[in-house]
PDB file of C-alpha atoms in Angstrom:
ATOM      1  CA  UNK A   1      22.591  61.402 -34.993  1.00 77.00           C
ATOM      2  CA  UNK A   2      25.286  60.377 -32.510  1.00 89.00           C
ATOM      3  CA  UNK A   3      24.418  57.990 -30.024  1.00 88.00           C
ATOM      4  CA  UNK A   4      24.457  60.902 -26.850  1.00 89.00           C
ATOM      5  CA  UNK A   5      22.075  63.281 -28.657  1.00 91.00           C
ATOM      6  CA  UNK A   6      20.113  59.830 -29.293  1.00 93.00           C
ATOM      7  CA  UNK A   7      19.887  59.146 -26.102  1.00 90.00           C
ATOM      8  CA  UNK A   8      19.060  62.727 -24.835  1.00 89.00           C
ATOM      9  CA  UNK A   9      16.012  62.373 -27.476  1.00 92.00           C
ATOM     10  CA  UNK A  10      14.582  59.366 -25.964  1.00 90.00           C
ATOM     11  CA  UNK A  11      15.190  60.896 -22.539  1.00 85.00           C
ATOM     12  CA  UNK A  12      12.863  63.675 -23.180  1.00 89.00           C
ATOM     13  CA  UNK A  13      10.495  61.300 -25.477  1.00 90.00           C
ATOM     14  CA  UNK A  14       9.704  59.305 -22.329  1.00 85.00           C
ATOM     15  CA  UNK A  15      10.106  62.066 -19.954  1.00 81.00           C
ATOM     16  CA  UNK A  16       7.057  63.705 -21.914  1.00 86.00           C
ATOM     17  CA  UNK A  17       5.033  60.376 -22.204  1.00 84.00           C
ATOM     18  CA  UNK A  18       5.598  59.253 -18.769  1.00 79.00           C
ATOM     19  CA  UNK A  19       4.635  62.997 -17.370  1.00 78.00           C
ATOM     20  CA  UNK A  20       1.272  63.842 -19.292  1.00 86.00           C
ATOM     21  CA  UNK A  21       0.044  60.646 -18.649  1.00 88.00           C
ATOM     22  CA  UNK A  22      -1.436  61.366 -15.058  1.00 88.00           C
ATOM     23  CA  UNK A  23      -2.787  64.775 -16.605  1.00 90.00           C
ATOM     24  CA  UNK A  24      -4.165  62.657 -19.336  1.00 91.00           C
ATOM     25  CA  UNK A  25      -5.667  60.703 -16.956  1.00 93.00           C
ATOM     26  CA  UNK A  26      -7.365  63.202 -15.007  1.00 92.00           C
ATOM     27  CA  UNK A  27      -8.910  64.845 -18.021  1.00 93.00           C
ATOM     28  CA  UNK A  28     -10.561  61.539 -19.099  1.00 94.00           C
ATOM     29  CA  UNK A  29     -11.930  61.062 -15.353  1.00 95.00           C
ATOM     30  CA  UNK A  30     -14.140  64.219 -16.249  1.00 95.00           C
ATOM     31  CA  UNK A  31     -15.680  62.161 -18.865  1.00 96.00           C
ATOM     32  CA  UNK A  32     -15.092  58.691 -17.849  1.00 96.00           C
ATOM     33  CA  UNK A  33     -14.895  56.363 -14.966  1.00 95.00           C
ATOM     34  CA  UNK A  34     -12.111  55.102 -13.359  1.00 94.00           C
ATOM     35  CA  UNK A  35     -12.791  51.758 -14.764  1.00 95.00           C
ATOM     36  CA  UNK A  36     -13.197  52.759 -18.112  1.00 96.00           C
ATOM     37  CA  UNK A  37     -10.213  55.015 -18.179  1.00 95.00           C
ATOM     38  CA  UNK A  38      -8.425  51.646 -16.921  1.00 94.00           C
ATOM     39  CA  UNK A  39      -9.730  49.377 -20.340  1.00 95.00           C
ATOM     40  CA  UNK A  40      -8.811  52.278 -22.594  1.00 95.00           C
ATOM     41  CA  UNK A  41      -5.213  52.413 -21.266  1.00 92.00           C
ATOM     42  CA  UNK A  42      -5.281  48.607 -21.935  1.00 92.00           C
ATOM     43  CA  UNK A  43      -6.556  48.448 -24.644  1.00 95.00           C
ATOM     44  CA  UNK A  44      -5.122  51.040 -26.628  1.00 93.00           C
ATOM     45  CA  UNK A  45      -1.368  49.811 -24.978  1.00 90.00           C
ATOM     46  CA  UNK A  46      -2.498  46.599 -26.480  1.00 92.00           C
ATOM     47  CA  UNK A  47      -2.803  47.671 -29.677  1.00 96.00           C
ATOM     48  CA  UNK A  48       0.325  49.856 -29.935  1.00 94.00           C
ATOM     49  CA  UNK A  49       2.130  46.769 -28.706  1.00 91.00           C
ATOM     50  CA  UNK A  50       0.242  43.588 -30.514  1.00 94.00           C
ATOM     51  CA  UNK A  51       2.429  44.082 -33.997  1.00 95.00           C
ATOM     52  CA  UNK A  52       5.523  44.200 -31.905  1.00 94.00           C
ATOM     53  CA  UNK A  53       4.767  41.098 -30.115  1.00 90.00           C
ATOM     54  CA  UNK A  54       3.253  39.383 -32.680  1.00 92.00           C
ATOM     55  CA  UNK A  55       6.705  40.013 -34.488  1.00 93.00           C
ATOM     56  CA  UNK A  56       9.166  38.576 -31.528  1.00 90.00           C
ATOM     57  CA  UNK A  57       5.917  36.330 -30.018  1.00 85.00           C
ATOM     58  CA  UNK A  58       8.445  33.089 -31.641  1.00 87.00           C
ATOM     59  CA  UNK A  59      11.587  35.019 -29.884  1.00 89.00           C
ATOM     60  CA  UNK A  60      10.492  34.300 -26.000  1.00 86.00           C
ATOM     61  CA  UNK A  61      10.992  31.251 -23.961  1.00 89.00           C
ATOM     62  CA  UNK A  62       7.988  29.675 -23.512  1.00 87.00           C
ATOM     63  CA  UNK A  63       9.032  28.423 -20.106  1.00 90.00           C
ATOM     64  CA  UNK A  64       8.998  32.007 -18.868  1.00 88.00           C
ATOM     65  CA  UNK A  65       5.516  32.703 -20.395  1.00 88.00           C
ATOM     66  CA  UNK A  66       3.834  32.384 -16.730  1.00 91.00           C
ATOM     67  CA  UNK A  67       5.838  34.829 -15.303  1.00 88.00           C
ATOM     68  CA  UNK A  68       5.526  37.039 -18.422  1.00 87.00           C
ATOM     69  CA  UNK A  69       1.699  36.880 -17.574  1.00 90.00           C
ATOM     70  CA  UNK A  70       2.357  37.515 -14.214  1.00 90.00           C
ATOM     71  CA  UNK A  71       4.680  40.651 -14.854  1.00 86.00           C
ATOM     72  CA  UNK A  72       2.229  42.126 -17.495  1.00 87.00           C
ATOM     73  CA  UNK A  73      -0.677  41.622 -14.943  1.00 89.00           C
ATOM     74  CA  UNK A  74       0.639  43.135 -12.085  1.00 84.00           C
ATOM     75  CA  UNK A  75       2.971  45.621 -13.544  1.00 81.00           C
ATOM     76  CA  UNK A  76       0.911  46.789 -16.250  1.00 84.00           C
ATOM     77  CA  UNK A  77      -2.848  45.536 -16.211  1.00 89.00           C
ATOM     78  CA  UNK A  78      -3.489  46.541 -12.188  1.00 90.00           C
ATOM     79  CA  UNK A  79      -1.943  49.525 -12.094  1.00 87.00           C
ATOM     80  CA  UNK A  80      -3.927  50.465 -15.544  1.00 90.00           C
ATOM     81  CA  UNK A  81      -6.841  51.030 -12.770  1.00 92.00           C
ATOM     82  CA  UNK A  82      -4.835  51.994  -9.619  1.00 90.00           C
ATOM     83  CA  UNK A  83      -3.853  55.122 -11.314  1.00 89.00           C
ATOM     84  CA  UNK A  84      -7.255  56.500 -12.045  1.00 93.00           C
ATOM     85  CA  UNK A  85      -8.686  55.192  -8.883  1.00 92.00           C
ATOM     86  CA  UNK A  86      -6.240  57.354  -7.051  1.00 89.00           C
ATOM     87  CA  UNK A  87      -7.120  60.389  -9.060  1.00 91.00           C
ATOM     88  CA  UNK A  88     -10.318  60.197  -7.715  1.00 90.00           C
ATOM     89  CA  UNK A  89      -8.879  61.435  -4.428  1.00 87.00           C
ATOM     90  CA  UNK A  90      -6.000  63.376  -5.674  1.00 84.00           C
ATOM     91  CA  UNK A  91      -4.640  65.896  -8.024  1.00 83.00           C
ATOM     92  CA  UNK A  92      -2.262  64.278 -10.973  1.00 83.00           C
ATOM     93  CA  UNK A  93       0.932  66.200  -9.838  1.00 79.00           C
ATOM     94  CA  UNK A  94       0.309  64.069  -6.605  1.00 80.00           C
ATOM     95  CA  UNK A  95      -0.007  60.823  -8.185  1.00 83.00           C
ATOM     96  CA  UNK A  96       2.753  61.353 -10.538  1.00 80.00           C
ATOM     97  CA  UNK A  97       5.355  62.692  -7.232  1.00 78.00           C
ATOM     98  CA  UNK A  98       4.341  59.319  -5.335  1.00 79.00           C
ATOM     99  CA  UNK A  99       5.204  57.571  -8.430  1.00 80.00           C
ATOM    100  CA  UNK A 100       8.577  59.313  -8.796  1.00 78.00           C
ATOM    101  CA  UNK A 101       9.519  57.491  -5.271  1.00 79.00           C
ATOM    102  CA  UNK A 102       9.260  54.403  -6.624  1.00 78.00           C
ATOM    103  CA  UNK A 103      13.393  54.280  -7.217  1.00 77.00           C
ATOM    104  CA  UNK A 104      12.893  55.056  -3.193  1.00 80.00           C
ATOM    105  CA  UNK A 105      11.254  52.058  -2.602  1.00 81.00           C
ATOM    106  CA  UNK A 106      13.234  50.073  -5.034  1.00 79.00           C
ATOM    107  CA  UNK A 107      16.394  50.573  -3.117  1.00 81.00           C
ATOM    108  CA  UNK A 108      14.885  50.689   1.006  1.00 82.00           C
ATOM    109  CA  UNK A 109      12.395  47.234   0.108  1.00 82.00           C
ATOM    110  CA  UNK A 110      14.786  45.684  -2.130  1.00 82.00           C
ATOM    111  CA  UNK A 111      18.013  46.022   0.813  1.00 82.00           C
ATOM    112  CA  UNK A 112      15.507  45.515   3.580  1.00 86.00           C
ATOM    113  CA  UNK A 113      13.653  42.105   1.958  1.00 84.00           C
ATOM    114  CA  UNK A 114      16.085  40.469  -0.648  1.00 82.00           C
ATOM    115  CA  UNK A 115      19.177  41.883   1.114  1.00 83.00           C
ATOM    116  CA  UNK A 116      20.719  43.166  -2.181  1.00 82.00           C
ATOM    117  CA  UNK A 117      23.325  45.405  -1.546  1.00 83.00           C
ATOM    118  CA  UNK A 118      23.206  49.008  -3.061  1.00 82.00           C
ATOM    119  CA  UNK A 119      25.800  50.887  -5.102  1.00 85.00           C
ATOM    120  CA  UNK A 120      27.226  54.231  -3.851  1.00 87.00           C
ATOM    121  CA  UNK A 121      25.432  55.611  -7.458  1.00 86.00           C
ATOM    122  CA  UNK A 122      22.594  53.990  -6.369  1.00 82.00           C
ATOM    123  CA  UNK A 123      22.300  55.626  -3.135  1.00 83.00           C
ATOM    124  CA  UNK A 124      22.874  58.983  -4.809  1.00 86.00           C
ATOM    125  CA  UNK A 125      20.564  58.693  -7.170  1.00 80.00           C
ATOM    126  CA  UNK A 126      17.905  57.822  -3.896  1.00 81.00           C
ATOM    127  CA  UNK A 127      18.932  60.783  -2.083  1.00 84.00           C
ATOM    128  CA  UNK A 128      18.354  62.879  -5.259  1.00 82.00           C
ATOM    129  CA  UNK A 129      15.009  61.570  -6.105  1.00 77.00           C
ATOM    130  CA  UNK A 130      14.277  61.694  -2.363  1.00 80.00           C
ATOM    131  CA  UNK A 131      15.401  65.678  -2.750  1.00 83.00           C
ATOM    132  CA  UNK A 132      13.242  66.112  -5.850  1.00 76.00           C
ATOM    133  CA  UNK A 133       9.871  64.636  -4.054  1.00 75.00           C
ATOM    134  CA  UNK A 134      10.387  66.978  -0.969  1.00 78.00           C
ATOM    135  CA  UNK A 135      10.702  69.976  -2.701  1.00 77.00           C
ATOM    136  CA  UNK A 136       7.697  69.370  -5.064  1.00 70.00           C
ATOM    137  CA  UNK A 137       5.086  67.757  -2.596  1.00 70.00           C
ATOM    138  CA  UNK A 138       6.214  70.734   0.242  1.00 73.00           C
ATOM    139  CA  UNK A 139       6.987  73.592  -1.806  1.00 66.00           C
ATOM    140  CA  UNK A 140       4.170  75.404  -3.908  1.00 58.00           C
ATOM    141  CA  UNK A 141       2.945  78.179  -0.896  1.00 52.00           C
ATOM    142  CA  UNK A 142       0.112  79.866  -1.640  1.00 51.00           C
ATOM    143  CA  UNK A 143      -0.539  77.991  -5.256  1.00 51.00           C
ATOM    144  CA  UNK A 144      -3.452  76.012  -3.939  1.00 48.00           C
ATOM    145  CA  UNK A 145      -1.769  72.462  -5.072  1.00 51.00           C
ATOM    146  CA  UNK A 146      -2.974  69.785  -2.774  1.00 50.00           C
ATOM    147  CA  UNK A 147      -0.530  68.502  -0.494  1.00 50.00           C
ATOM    148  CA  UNK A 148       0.208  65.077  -0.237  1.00 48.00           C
ATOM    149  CA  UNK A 149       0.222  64.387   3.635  1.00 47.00           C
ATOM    150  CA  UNK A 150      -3.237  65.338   4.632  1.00 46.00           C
ATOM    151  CA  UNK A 151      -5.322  62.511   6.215  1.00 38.00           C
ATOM    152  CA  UNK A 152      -7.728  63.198   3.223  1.00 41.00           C
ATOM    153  CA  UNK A 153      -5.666  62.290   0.340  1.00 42.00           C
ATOM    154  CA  UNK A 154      -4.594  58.950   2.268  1.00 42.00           C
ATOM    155  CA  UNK A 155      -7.386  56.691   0.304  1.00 47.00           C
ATOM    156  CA  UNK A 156      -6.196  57.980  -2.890  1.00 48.00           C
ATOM    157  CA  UNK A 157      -2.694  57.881  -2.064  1.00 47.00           C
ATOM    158  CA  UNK A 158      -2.637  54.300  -1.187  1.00 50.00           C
ATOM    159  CA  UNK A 159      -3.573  52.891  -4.772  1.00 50.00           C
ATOM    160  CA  UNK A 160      -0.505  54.948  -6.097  1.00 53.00           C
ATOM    161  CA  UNK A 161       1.811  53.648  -2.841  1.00 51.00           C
ATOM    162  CA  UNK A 162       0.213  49.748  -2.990  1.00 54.00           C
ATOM    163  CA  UNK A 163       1.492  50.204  -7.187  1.00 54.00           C
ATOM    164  CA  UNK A 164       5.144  51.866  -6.149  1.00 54.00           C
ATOM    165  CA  UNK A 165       5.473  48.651  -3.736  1.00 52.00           C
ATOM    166  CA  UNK A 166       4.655  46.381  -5.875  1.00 53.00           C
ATOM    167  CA  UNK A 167       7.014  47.450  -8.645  1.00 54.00           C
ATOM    168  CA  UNK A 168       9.626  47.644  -6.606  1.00 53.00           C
ATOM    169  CA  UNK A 169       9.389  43.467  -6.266  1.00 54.00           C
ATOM    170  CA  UNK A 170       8.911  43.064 -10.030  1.00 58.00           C
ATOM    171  CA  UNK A 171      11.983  45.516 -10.516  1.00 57.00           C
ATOM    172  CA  UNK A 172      14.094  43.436  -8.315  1.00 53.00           C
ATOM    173  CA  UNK A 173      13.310  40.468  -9.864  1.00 55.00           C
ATOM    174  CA  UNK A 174      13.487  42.291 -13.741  1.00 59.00           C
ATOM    175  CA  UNK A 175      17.170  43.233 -12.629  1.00 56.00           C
ATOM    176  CA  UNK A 176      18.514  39.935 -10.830  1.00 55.00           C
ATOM    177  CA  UNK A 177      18.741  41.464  -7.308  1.00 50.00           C
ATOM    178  CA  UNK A 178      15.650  38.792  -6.448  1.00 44.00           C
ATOM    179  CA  UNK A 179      16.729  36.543  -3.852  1.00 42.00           C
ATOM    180  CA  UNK A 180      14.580  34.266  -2.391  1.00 37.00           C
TER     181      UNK A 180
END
């Protein structure tokens, strides 16, 4: 396989694991808590993932180990349970177009905070995903799909909005555009 068609794979790989993952979610809140919906995602990630970092565990610095911990704790482990949380309070096609705005956030918070300066692709790409959340969280009509600005949906919305933010500081740090 050539390395495009590779990377087209992989692109719809993730694109289907990152998307039925907030459905998935919402079908295990109808027989789980949000809680318990958070451990199972943690746990069964940690599985998946202990052969592979058993296998490079000798690989990584161990000066960076605290901020590894950090990283995996708030960029993994908290949002684990912010996701179902939010579910409580709104649909999964919600959660999953506030999560899409993370790039969003990643580009306002990261200029705005760290002063980072943004490529013209960059800004593109922003407007783009921008596009793509205003068409899906105001089109829809008559569907009956919950919309995301009614007061209502605020409590939910602000576990998946507090997780967005908070990646966008990891992300900025992950890519070198941290500046203290």
């Amino acid at each position: 396989m050539n390395a495009d068609r590779e990377k087209w794979l992989l692109l719809i790989i993730l694109s289907i694991i990152w998307g039925s993952s907030f459905i998935l979610i919402k079908k295990s809140l109808e027989h789980f808590n949000p809680f318990q919906v958070g451990s199972l995602r943690v746990l069964i990630a940690g599985i998946i993932l202990l052969p592979i970092a058993i296998s490079n565990y000798k690989l990584f610095p161990k000066k960076h180990l605290k901020w590894l911990i950090l990283a995996a704790f708030t960029g993994n482990f908290i949002p684990m349970f912010l996701f179902p949380i939010a579910e409580t309070e709104v649909s999964s096609s919600i959660a999953g177009i506030i999560n899409s705005m993370m790039p969003i956030f990643v580009i306002i918070v990261g200029a705005l905070v760290w002063k980072f300066e943004t490529t013209k692709k960059q800004i593109i790409g922003t407007l783009v995903s921008f596009t793509g959340v205003c068409i899906l969280a105001f089109g829809g009509g008559n569907s009956g799909e919950q919309r995301i600005f009614r007061f209502r949906y605020y409590p939910g919305n602000s576990n998946v909005y507090l997780y967005s933010c908070k990646h966008n500081a990891d992300q900025c740090k992950e890519t070198g555009n941290f500046r203290s």
